[in-house]
CSV table of C-alpha atoms and ligand atoms in Angstrom, one decimal:
chain,number,residue,atom,x,y,z
A,263,MET,CA,0.0,0.0,0.0
A,264,HIS,CA,1.2,3.5,-0.9
A,265,VAL,CA,0.7,6.1,1.9
A,266,VAL,CA,0.4,9.7,0.7
A,267,VAL,CA,0.2,12.6,3.2
A,268,SER,CA,-1.3,15.8,2.0
A,269,CYS,CA,-1.6,18.9,4.2
A,270,ALA,CA,-1.4,22.7,4.0
A,271,VAL,CA,1.0,24.6,6.3
A,272,SER,CA,1.4,28.2,7.1
A,273,LEU,CA,4.7,29.8,6.4
A,274,ASP,CA,5.5,29.7,10.1
A,275,GLY,CA,4.6,26.0,10.3
A,276,TYR,CA,1.0,25.7,11.5
A,277,LEU,CA,-1.8,23.5,10.3
A,278,ASP,CA,-4.5,25.6,12.0
A,279,ASP,CA,-4.6,28.8,14.1
A,280,GLY,CA,-6.5,27.0,17.0
A,281,SER,CA,-9.5,29.2,16.7
A,282,ALA,CA,-13.1,27.9,16.6
A,283,ARG,CA,-13.2,28.5,12.8
A,284,ARG,CA,-11.3,26.1,10.5
A,285,LEU,CA,-8.4,27.8,8.8
A,286,ILE,CA,-8.2,27.3,5.0
A,287,LEU,CA,-4.6,27.8,4.0
A,288,SER,CA,-4.9,26.5,0.5
A,289,GLY,CA,-6.4,28.7,-2.3
A,290,PRO,CA,-9.2,27.4,-4.6
A,291,ALA,CA,-6.7,26.0,-7.1
A,292,ASP,CA,-4.8,24.1,-4.3
A,293,LEU,CA,-8.1,22.7,-2.9
A,294,ASP,CA,-8.8,21.5,-6.4
A,295,ARG,CA,-5.3,19.8,-6.6
A,296,VAL,CA,-6.2,18.0,-3.3
A,297,ASP,CA,-9.5,17.0,-4.8
A,298,ALA,CA,-7.8,15.5,-7.8
A,299,LEU,CA,-5.4,13.6,-5.4
A,300,ARG,CA,-8.4,12.3,-3.4
A,301,ALA,CA,-9.9,11.0,-6.5
A,302,THR,CA,-6.8,8.8,-7.1
A,303,CYS,CA,-7.0,7.2,-3.6
A,304,ASP,CA,-9.0,4.3,-2.2
A,305,ALA,CA,-9.2,5.6,1.4
A,306,ILE,CA,-8.7,8.9,3.3
A,307,LEU,CA,-7.5,8.8,6.9
A,308,VAL,CA,-7.8,11.7,9.3
A,309,GLY,CA,-7.4,11.8,13.1
A,310,ALA,CA,-10.4,12.0,15.4
A,311,ASN,CA,-9.6,15.6,16.4
A,312,THR,CA,-9.7,16.7,12.8
A,313,VAL,CA,-13.2,15.1,12.5
A,314,ARG,CA,-14.2,17.0,15.7
A,315,ARG,CA,-12.7,20.3,14.8
A,316,ASP,CA,-13.1,20.6,11.0
A,317,ASN,CA,-16.3,18.5,10.6
A,318,PRO,CA,-15.1,17.4,7.2
A,319,ARG,CA,-17.0,15.7,4.5
A,320,LEU,CA,-13.9,14.2,2.8
A,321,ARG,CA,-15.7,13.5,-0.4
A,322,VAL,CA,-14.5,14.0,-4.0
A,323,HIS,CA,-16.0,17.4,-4.8
A,324,SER,CA,-15.8,17.3,-8.6
A,325,ASP,CA,-18.7,15.5,-10.4
A,326,VAL,CA,-16.4,14.7,-13.3
A,327,ARG,CA,-13.9,13.0,-11.0
A,328,ARG,CA,-16.5,11.0,-9.2
A,329,GLN,CA,-18.0,9.8,-12.5
A,330,GLU,CA,-14.5,8.8,-13.7
A,331,ARG,CA,-14.1,6.7,-10.6
A,332,VAL,CA,-17.4,5.0,-11.1
A,333,ARG,CA,-16.5,4.3,-14.8
A,334,ALA,CA,-13.3,2.7,-13.5
A,335,GLY,CA,-15.3,0.4,-11.3
A,336,LYS,CA,-14.5,2.2,-8.0
A,337,PRO,CA,-16.9,3.7,-5.5
A,338,GLU,CA,-17.8,7.4,-6.0
A,339,ASN,CA,-15.7,8.4,-3.0
A,340,PRO,CA,-12.8,6.9,-1.2
A,341,LEU,CA,-13.4,5.1,2.1
A,342,ARG,CA,-13.3,7.5,5.0
A,343,VAL,CA,-11.2,6.3,7.9
A,344,THR,CA,-10.4,7.7,11.4
A,345,ILE,CA,-8.8,6.5,14.6
A,346,THR,CA,-10.0,7.4,18.1
A,347,GLY,CA,-9.3,6.3,21.6
A,348,SER,CA,-12.1,8.3,23.2
A,349,GLY,CA,-14.8,7.5,20.7
A,350,ASP,CA,-16.0,11.0,21.3
A,351,LEU,CA,-17.4,11.7,17.8
A,352,ASP,CA,-20.8,12.8,16.6
A,353,PRO,CA,-22.4,9.9,14.7
A,354,ASP,CA,-24.5,12.4,12.7
A,355,ALA,CA,-21.4,14.2,11.4
A,356,PRO,CA,-21.0,14.3,7.6
A,357,PHE,CA,-17.8,12.2,8.0
A,358,PHE,CA,-19.9,9.1,8.7
A,359,GLY,CA,-21.9,7.0,6.3
A,360,HIS,CA,-21.8,3.4,5.2
A,361,GLU,CA,-18.3,3.6,3.8
A,362,ALA,CA,-16.7,5.0,7.0
A,363,LEU,CA,-14.3,3.0,9.2
A,364,VAL,CA,-13.5,3.9,12.8
A,365,PHE,CA,-10.4,2.2,14.4
A,366,THR,CA,-10.1,2.1,18.2
A,367,ALA,CA,-8.0,0.2,20.8
A,368,PRO,CA,-9.3,-3.4,21.3
A,369,ALA,CA,-10.1,-2.6,25.0
A,370,GLY,CA,-12.5,0.2,24.0
A,371,LEU,CA,-14.1,-1.6,21.0
A,372,ASP,CA,-17.5,-2.4,22.7
A,373,ARG,CA,-17.8,1.1,24.1
A,374,VAL,CA,-17.0,2.8,20.8
A,375,THR,CA,-19.2,0.4,18.8
A,376,GLY,CA,-22.0,1.4,21.2
A,377,THR,CA,-21.8,5.0,20.2
A,378,LEU,CA,-20.6,4.8,16.6
A,379,GLY,CA,-21.6,1.3,15.5
A,380,LYS,CA,-24.7,2.5,13.6
A,381,ALA,CA,-22.8,5.3,11.8
A,382,ALA,CA,-19.7,3.4,10.7
A,383,THR,CA,-17.8,0.0,10.9
A,384,VAL,CA,-15.9,0.1,14.1
A,385,LEU,CA,-12.7,-2.0,14.1
A,386,PRO,CA,-9.9,-2.8,16.6
A,387,ALA,CA,-6.4,-1.6,16.1
A,388,GLU,CA,-3.5,-1.4,18.5
A,389,ASP,CA,-1.8,1.5,16.7
A,390,LEU,CA,-1.5,3.2,13.3
A,391,ALA,CA,0.7,0.4,11.9
A,392,ASP,CA,-2.2,-2.0,12.7
A,393,VAL,CA,-4.6,0.4,11.0
A,394,LEU,CA,-2.5,0.4,7.8
A,395,ARG,CA,-2.2,-3.4,7.9
A,396,ASP,CA,-6.0,-3.8,8.1
A,397,LEU,CA,-6.5,-1.3,5.3
A,398,ASP,CA,-3.9,-3.1,3.1
A,399,ALA,CA,-5.7,-6.4,3.8
A,400,ARG,CA,-9.0,-4.8,2.6
A,401,GLY,CA,-7.4,-4.0,-0.7
A,402,VAL,CA,-6.6,-0.3,-0.1
A,403,GLU,CA,-3.7,0.3,-2.5
A,404,ARG,CA,-3.5,4.1,-2.1
A,405,LEU,CA,-4.2,5.7,1.3
A,406,LEU,CA,-4.4,9.5,1.6
A,407,VAL,CA,-3.7,10.9,5.0
A,408,GLU,CA,-5.0,14.5,5.4
A,409,GLY,CA,-4.0,15.1,9.1
A,410,GLY,CA,-4.0,16.4,11.7
A,411,SER,CA,-0.8,17.0,13.5
A,412,ALA,CA,-0.9,13.9,15.9
A,413,ILE,CA,-1.6,11.5,13.1
A,414,LEU,CA,1.1,12.9,10.8
A,415,THR,CA,3.7,13.0,13.6
A,416,ALA,CA,3.0,9.4,14.5
A,417,LEU,CA,3.1,8.1,10.9
A,418,LEU,CA,6.3,10.0,10.1
A,419,ALA,CA,7.9,8.8,13.4
A,420,GLN,CA,7.1,5.2,12.5
A,421,GLY,CA,8.4,5.7,8.9
A,422,LEU,CA,5.0,4.8,7.5
A,423,VAL,CA,4.7,7.6,4.9
A,424,ASP,CA,5.8,7.0,1.3
A,425,GLU,CA,5.0,10.4,-0.1
A,426,LEU,CA,4.5,13.8,1.6
A,427,GLN,CA,2.8,16.6,-0.2
A,428,VAL,CA,3.0,19.9,1.8
A,429,ALA,CA,1.3,23.0,0.5
A,430,ILE,CA,3.1,26.0,2.0
A,431,ALA,CA,0.7,29.0,2.1
A,432,PRO,CA,2.0,32.6,2.3
A,433,ILE,CA,0.3,33.2,5.6
A,434,LEU,CA,1.8,33.9,9.1
A,435,VAL,CA,-0.4,32.5,11.7
A,436,GLY,CA,1.6,33.1,14.9
A,437,GLY,CA,0.3,30.1,17.0
A,438,GLY,CA,-2.1,27.2,17.0
A,439,VAL,CA,-1.6,23.6,15.8
A,440,ARG,CA,1.9,22.9,14.7
A,441,PHE,CA,2.5,20.9,11.5
A,442,LEU,CA,4.4,18.2,13.5
A,443,GLY,CA,4.9,17.6,17.2
A,444,GLY,CA,8.1,16.4,18.8
A,445,GLY,CA,9.2,12.8,18.3
A,446,VAL,CA,11.9,10.4,17.4
A,447,PHE,CA,11.9,10.5,13.6
A,448,PRO,CA,13.9,8.1,11.4
A,449,PRO,CA,17.2,9.8,10.7
A,450,GLY,CA,18.2,10.7,7.2
A,451,ARG,CA,16.9,12.9,4.5
A,452,LEU,CA,13.8,12.5,2.4
A,453,THR,CA,14.0,13.0,-1.3
A,454,LEU,CA,12.6,16.2,-2.8
A,455,VAL,CA,10.5,14.9,-5.7
A,456,GLU,CA,8.7,18.0,-7.0
A,457,MET,CA,8.2,21.7,-6.4
A,458,ARG,CA,5.0,23.2,-7.9
A,459,ARG,CA,3.5,26.7,-7.8
A,460,VAL,CA,-0.3,26.6,-7.4
A,461,GLU,CA,-1.5,30.2,-7.4
A,462,ASP,CA,0.3,31.7,-4.3
A,463,VAL,CA,0.9,28.3,-2.7
A,464,ALA,CA,4.2,26.3,-3.0
A,465,VAL,CA,3.5,22.6,-3.1
A,466,LEU,CA,6.5,20.5,-2.2
A,467,THR,CA,6.4,16.7,-2.7
A,468,PHE,CA,8.9,14.6,-0.8
A,469,GLY,CA,9.4,10.8,-1.1
A,470,ARG,CA,11.6,8.3,0.5
A,471,PRO,CA,14.4,6.7,-1.4
A,472,PRO,CA,13.4,3.1,-2.1
A,473,HIS,CA,16.8,1.6,-1.7
A,474,ASP,CA,18.1,3.6,1.1
A,475,ASP,CA,19.5,1.3,3.8
A,476,ARG,CA,19.9,4.2,6.3
A,477,HIS,CA,16.3,5.1,5.9
A,478,TRP,CA,15.0,1.6,6.6
A,479,LEU,CA,17.5,1.0,9.4
A,480,GLY,CA,16.2,4.2,10.9
A,481,VAL,CA,12.6,2.8,10.7
A,482,ALA,CA,13.7,-0.3,12.5
A,483,ILE,CA,15.5,1.7,15.2
A,484,ALA,CA,12.4,4.0,15.6
A,485,LEU,CA,10.2,0.9,15.9
A,486,ALA,CA,12.0,-0.3,18.9
A,487,GLU,CA,10.6,2.7,20.8
A,488,ASN,CA,7.3,0.9,20.8
A,489,CYS,CA,8.6,-2.0,23.0
A,490,SER,CA,7.4,-2.3,26.6
A,491,PRO,CA,10.7,-2.5,28.5
A,492,VAL,CA,11.4,-5.6,30.6
A,493,PRO,CA,14.6,-5.9,32.7
A,494,GLY,CA,16.0,-9.1,31.0
A,495,ALA,CA,15.5,-8.4,27.3
A,496,TYR,CA,16.5,-5.9,24.6
A,497,ASN,CA,14.2,-3.5,22.8
A,498,VAL,CA,14.6,-4.2,19.1
A,499,GLY,CA,12.8,-3.2,15.9
A,500,ALA,CA,12.8,-5.0,12.5
A,501,VAL,CA,11.4,-4.4,9.1
A,502,VAL,CA,11.4,-6.5,5.9
A,503,VAL,CA,11.6,-4.5,2.7
A,504,ALA,CA,11.3,-5.9,-0.9
A,505,ALA,CA,13.9,-5.0,-3.6
A,506,ASP,CA,11.6,-2.4,-5.1
A,507,GLY,CA,11.3,-0.6,-1.7
A,508,THR,CA,7.9,-2.0,-0.7
A,509,GLU,CA,7.6,-2.7,3.0
A,510,LEU,CA,6.6,-6.3,3.5
A,511,ALA,CA,6.4,-6.5,7.3
A,512,ARG,CA,7.6,-4.9,10.5
A,513,GLY,CA,7.7,-5.8,14.2
A,514,TYR,CA,9.2,-5.0,17.5
A,515,SER,CA,10.3,-7.1,20.6
A,516,ARG,CA,7.4,-8.7,22.5
A,517,GLU,CA,4.9,-7.2,20.2
A,518,THR,CA,3.0,-10.5,19.8
A,519,GLY,CA,4.1,-12.4,22.9
A,520,PRO,CA,6.3,-12.1,26.0
A,521,ASP,CA,9.4,-13.8,24.5
A,522,VAL,CA,9.0,-12.9,20.8
A,523,HIS,CA,11.9,-11.1,19.1
A,524,ALA,CA,11.4,-8.3,16.6
A,525,GLU,CA,12.7,-10.3,13.6
A,526,GLU,CA,10.3,-13.1,14.4
A,527,VAL,CA,7.3,-10.8,14.5
A,528,ALA,CA,8.3,-9.3,11.1
A,529,LEU,CA,9.1,-12.7,9.5
A,530,ASP,CA,5.8,-14.2,10.8
A,531,ARG,CA,3.9,-11.5,9.0
A,532,VAL,CA,5.2,-12.4,5.6
A,533,ASP,CA,3.9,-15.4,3.6
A,534,PRO,CA,7.0,-17.6,3.4
A,535,ALA,CA,6.0,-18.3,-0.2
A,536,ASP,CA,6.0,-14.6,-1.1
A,537,PRO,CA,8.4,-14.4,-4.1
A,538,ARG,CA,9.5,-10.9,-3.0
A,539,LEU,CA,11.3,-12.4,0.0
A,540,ALA,CA,14.2,-13.7,-2.1
A,541,GLY,CA,15.2,-10.1,-3.0
A,542,ALA,CA,14.2,-8.6,0.3
A,543,THR,CA,16.4,-7.1,3.1
A,544,LEU,CA,15.6,-7.6,6.7
A,545,TYR,CA,16.6,-4.5,8.7
A,546,SER,CA,17.1,-5.0,12.5
A,547,SER,CA,18.2,-2.4,15.0
A,548,MET,CA,20.4,-5.1,16.6
A,549,GLU,CA,22.3,-8.0,15.3
A,550,PRO,CA,19.9,-11.0,15.1
A,551,CYS,CA,20.5,-13.3,17.9
A,552,GLY,CA,22.7,-16.4,17.3
A,553,VAL,CA,22.1,-18.0,20.7
A,554,ARG,CA,18.8,-17.9,22.6
A,555,ARG,CA,17.5,-19.1,25.9
A,556,SER,CA,13.9,-17.9,25.6
A,557,ARG,CA,12.9,-20.0,22.5
A,558,PRO,CA,14.2,-22.9,20.5
A,559,VAL,CA,15.4,-21.2,17.4
A,560,PRO,CA,17.7,-18.1,17.4
A,561,CYS,CA,16.7,-15.4,14.9
A,562,ALA,CA,19.8,-15.8,12.8
A,563,HIS,CA,18.8,-19.4,12.1
A,564,LEU,CA,15.2,-18.3,11.4
A,565,ILE,CA,16.4,-15.8,8.9
A,566,ALA,CA,18.9,-18.2,7.3
A,567,ALA,CA,16.1,-20.7,6.9
A,568,SER,CA,13.8,-18.1,5.2
A,569,ALA,CA,14.1,-16.8,1.7
A,570,VAL,CA,15.7,-13.5,2.9
A,571,ARG,CA,19.3,-13.2,1.7
A,572,ARG,CA,20.3,-9.8,3.1
A,573,VAL,CA,20.4,-8.4,6.6
A,574,VAL,CA,21.3,-4.9,7.7
A,575,TYR,CA,21.7,-4.0,11.4
A,576,ALA,CA,23.1,-1.2,13.6
A,577,LEU,CA,24.3,-2.6,16.9
A,578,ARG,CA,26.3,-5.8,17.3
A,579,GLU,CA,24.8,-7.7,20.2
A,580,PRO,CA,26.8,-6.9,23.3
A,581,PRO,CA,27.8,-10.0,25.4
A,582,VAL,CA,25.4,-9.1,28.2
A,583,LEU,CA,22.4,-11.5,28.0
A,584,ALA,CA,23.8,-14.1,25.5
A,585,ALA,CA,26.9,-14.7,23.4
A,586,GLY,CA,25.6,-13.0,20.3
A,587,GLY,CA,27.2,-14.4,17.1
A,588,GLY,CA,24.2,-14.0,14.8
A,589,ASP,CA,26.2,-12.1,12.2
A,590,ALA,CA,28.6,-15.1,11.8
A,591,VAL,CA,25.7,-17.6,11.6
A,592,LEU,CA,24.1,-15.5,8.8
A,593,ARG,CA,27.3,-15.1,6.9
A,594,ALA,CA,28.0,-18.8,7.2
A,595,ALA,CA,24.6,-19.5,5.7
A,596,GLY,CA,25.4,-17.3,2.7
A,597,VAL,CA,23.3,-14.3,3.8
A,598,THR,CA,24.8,-10.9,3.0
A,599,VAL,CA,25.2,-9.0,6.2
A,600,VAL,CA,25.8,-5.2,6.5
A,601,GLU,CA,26.6,-3.7,9.9
A,602,VAL,CA,26.0,0.1,10.2
A,603,PRO,CA,27.9,0.8,13.4
A,604,ASP,CA,27.6,4.6,13.3
A,605,GLN,CA,23.9,4.2,14.0
A,606,ALA,CA,24.5,2.0,17.0
A,607,PHE,CA,24.4,4.8,19.5
A,608,LEU,CA,20.7,5.2,18.8
A,609,VAL,CA,20.1,1.5,19.6
A,610,ARG,CA,22.1,1.9,22.8
A,611,ARG,CA,19.9,4.8,23.8
A,612,THR,CA,16.8,2.6,23.5
A,613,ASN,CA,18.5,-0.1,25.6
A,614,GLY,CA,20.0,1.9,28.4
A,615,HIS,CA,18.5,-0.5,31.0
A,616,LEU,CA,21.0,-3.1,29.9
A,617,ILE,CA,24.0,-1.5,28.1
A,618,PRO,CA,26.0,1.8,28.3
A,619,THR,CA,24.5,4.5,26.1
A,620,PHE,CA,27.8,6.0,24.8
B,1133,NDP,N1,-4.0,22.4,7.3
B,1133,NDP,C1,-4.3,21.2,7.0
B,1133,NDP,O1,-4.0,20.6,6.0
B,1133,NDP,C2,-4.9,20.4,8.1
B,1133,NDP,C3,-5.2,20.9,9.3
B,1133,NDP,N2,-5.7,20.1,10.3
B,1133,NDP,C4,-5.9,20.7,11.6
B,1133,NDP,O2,-5.3,19.9,12.6
B,1133,NDP,C5,-5.9,19.9,13.8
B,1133,NDP,C6,-6.1,18.5,14.4
B,1133,NDP,O3,-4.9,17.9,14.6
B,1133,NDP,P1,-4.6,17.2,16.0
B,1133,NDP,O4,-5.2,18.0,17.1
B,1133,NDP,O5,-3.1,16.9,16.1
B,1133,NDP,O6,-5.4,15.9,15.9
B,1133,NDP,P2,-5.6,14.7,14.9
B,1133,NDP,O7,-6.6,15.0,13.8
B,1133,NDP,O8,-4.2,14.2,14.4
B,1133,NDP,O9,-6.3,13.6,15.8
B,1133,NDP,C7,-5.7,13.1,17.0
B,1133,NDP,C8,-6.6,12.1,17.6
B,1133,NDP,O10,-6.6,10.9,17.0
B,1133,NDP,C9,-6.8,9.8,17.9
B,1133,NDP,N3,-5.8,8.8,17.9
B,1133,NDP,C10,-6.0,7.5,18.3
B,1133,NDP,N4,-4.9,6.8,18.2
B,1133,NDP,C11,-3.9,7.6,17.7
B,1133,NDP,C12,-2.6,7.4,17.4
B,1133,NDP,N5,-2.0,6.2,17.5
B,1133,NDP,N6,-1.9,8.4,17.0
B,1133,NDP,C13,-2.4,9.6,16.9
B,1133,NDP,N7,-3.8,9.9,17.2
B,1133,NDP,C14,-4.5,8.9,17.6
B,1133,NDP,C15,-7.0,10.5,19.2
B,1133,NDP,O11,-8.4,10.7,19.3
B,1133,NDP,P3,-9.3,10.7,20.6
B,1133,NDP,O12,-8.9,12.1,21.2
B,1133,NDP,O13,-10.7,10.7,20.1
B,1133,NDP,O14,-8.9,9.6,21.4
B,1133,NDP,C16,-6.3,11.8,19.1
B,1133,NDP,O15,-6.7,12.8,19.9
B,1133,NDP,C17,-7.2,20.7,13.6
B,1133,NDP,O16,-7.1,22.0,14.1
B,1133,NDP,C18,-7.4,20.7,12.1
B,1133,NDP,O17,-8.0,21.9,11.6
B,1133,NDP,C19,-6.1,18.8,10.1
B,1133,NDP,C20,-5.9,18.3,8.8
B,1133,NDP,C21,-5.3,19.0,7.7
B,1134,AOF,N1,-7.3,23.4,5.9
B,1134,AOF,C1,-6.9,22.7,4.8
B,1134,AOF,C2,-7.1,21.4,4.6
B,1134,AOF,N2,-7.8,20.6,5.6
B,1134,AOF,C3,-8.2,19.3,5.3
B,1134,AOF,O1,-9.3,19.2,4.5
B,1134,AOF,C4,-10.4,18.5,5.2
B,1134,AOF,C5,-11.7,19.0,4.9
B,1134,AOF,O2,-12.1,18.7,3.6
B,1134,AOF,P1,-13.6,18.8,3.0
B,1134,AOF,O3,-14.4,17.9,3.8
B,1134,AOF,O4,-13.5,18.5,1.6
B,1134,AOF,O5,-14.0,20.3,3.3
B,1134,AOF,C6,-10.0,18.7,6.7
B,1134,AOF,O6,-10.6,17.8,7.5
B,1134,AOF,C7,-8.5,18.6,6.6
B,1134,AOF,O7,-8.1,17.3,6.6
B,1134,AOF,N3,-6.6,20.8,3.5
B,1134,AOF,C8,-6.0,21.5,2.5
B,1134,AOF,O8,-5.5,20.9,1.5
B,1134,AOF,N4,-5.8,22.8,2.7
B,1134,AOF,C9,-6.2,23.5,3.8
B,1134,AOF,O9,-6.0,24.7,3.9
């Protein structure tokens, strides 16, 4: 699935001025550009706060574009999707309708279904990565994310954005909702793909380089931030990426069970018969384990037994919990292994409970 973010930002970096009235930063031509973009997508995701504050319809405005979609065998409008913890949304809002999906934490599913179940399909999701997995499984090939700040920050921090379209409006707002909040973002530079003038608005499109090891290793390192820390185990993130830059799966330590390693979570999420695995790279924030007490098969052996033939990691496993040695196991099995030691300090920082953070 291709994830496109589109938003409009004031020159001083705000999405909204925080007043009761919604701030339109785009001009008419730019809103039409976004309408054309909407028409190319299967679903549009916004955060619950955007639904509350903007009361958006999120439909394709142009009759011609809607007709073209129908001619192509698609529904008139993309699916509308939101995520909420509180469930505090008005079921009569124009956002809702039979093609709206509401994701919420599994623990709150019954409560949110109680208030919104007649207005939309309410579904469980642990986090945004889970939402994206669900949409992908529903056949959503292009997902447009229109904001707001919390959703954009979370998606960018988790490296889940393929394309970022930012319309910069020549307006100084002075305060309100910042474009992005603070967070640990994957290190490295995005690629500037296009600069376009749309009336008085500058539209910048950024992409991520498909074959950039540092980008994907950064995603794996950032994923480890999701781990619930335990005294006797590391916090690790892993992501499997096909040769064309398509993400196949991701995971982090203990995500699916108390002793499960990040590489296992990610590998479990790919069909072993997927032909893309043969050209794929597994990125792990830490050297895959070569010795393991918690489960029968160390990760290096699991990877060697899979179709994956390339591994990139940042921190060589320190001899604290086990002997390590996964790098050698992989190489002996014919897997290409790349160590990126200059990123290891970031992995140490996530594992300060077990190893020095220098
Ligand atoms: N200029 C532009 O292009 C755009 C501007 N905006 C502006 O942005 C503002 C809204 O942004 P913001 O306040 O940051 O809110 P968001 O729209 O990003 O929504 C955040 C809400 O999403 C829900 N949520 C649930 N799980 C997650 C998760 N894992 N990560 C993030 N959110 C989650 C929570 O809802 P809950 O509280 O229900 O639990 C949370 O409060 C508005 O003022 C709007 O006008 C919005 C879109 C585009
Ligand atoms: N303010 C703002 C945007 N806001 C986005 O547009 C959504 C509303 O769309 P609609 O339902 O069609 O009116 C709103 O929820 C938010 O996601 N978008 C932009 O391109 N430029 C802008 O200046």
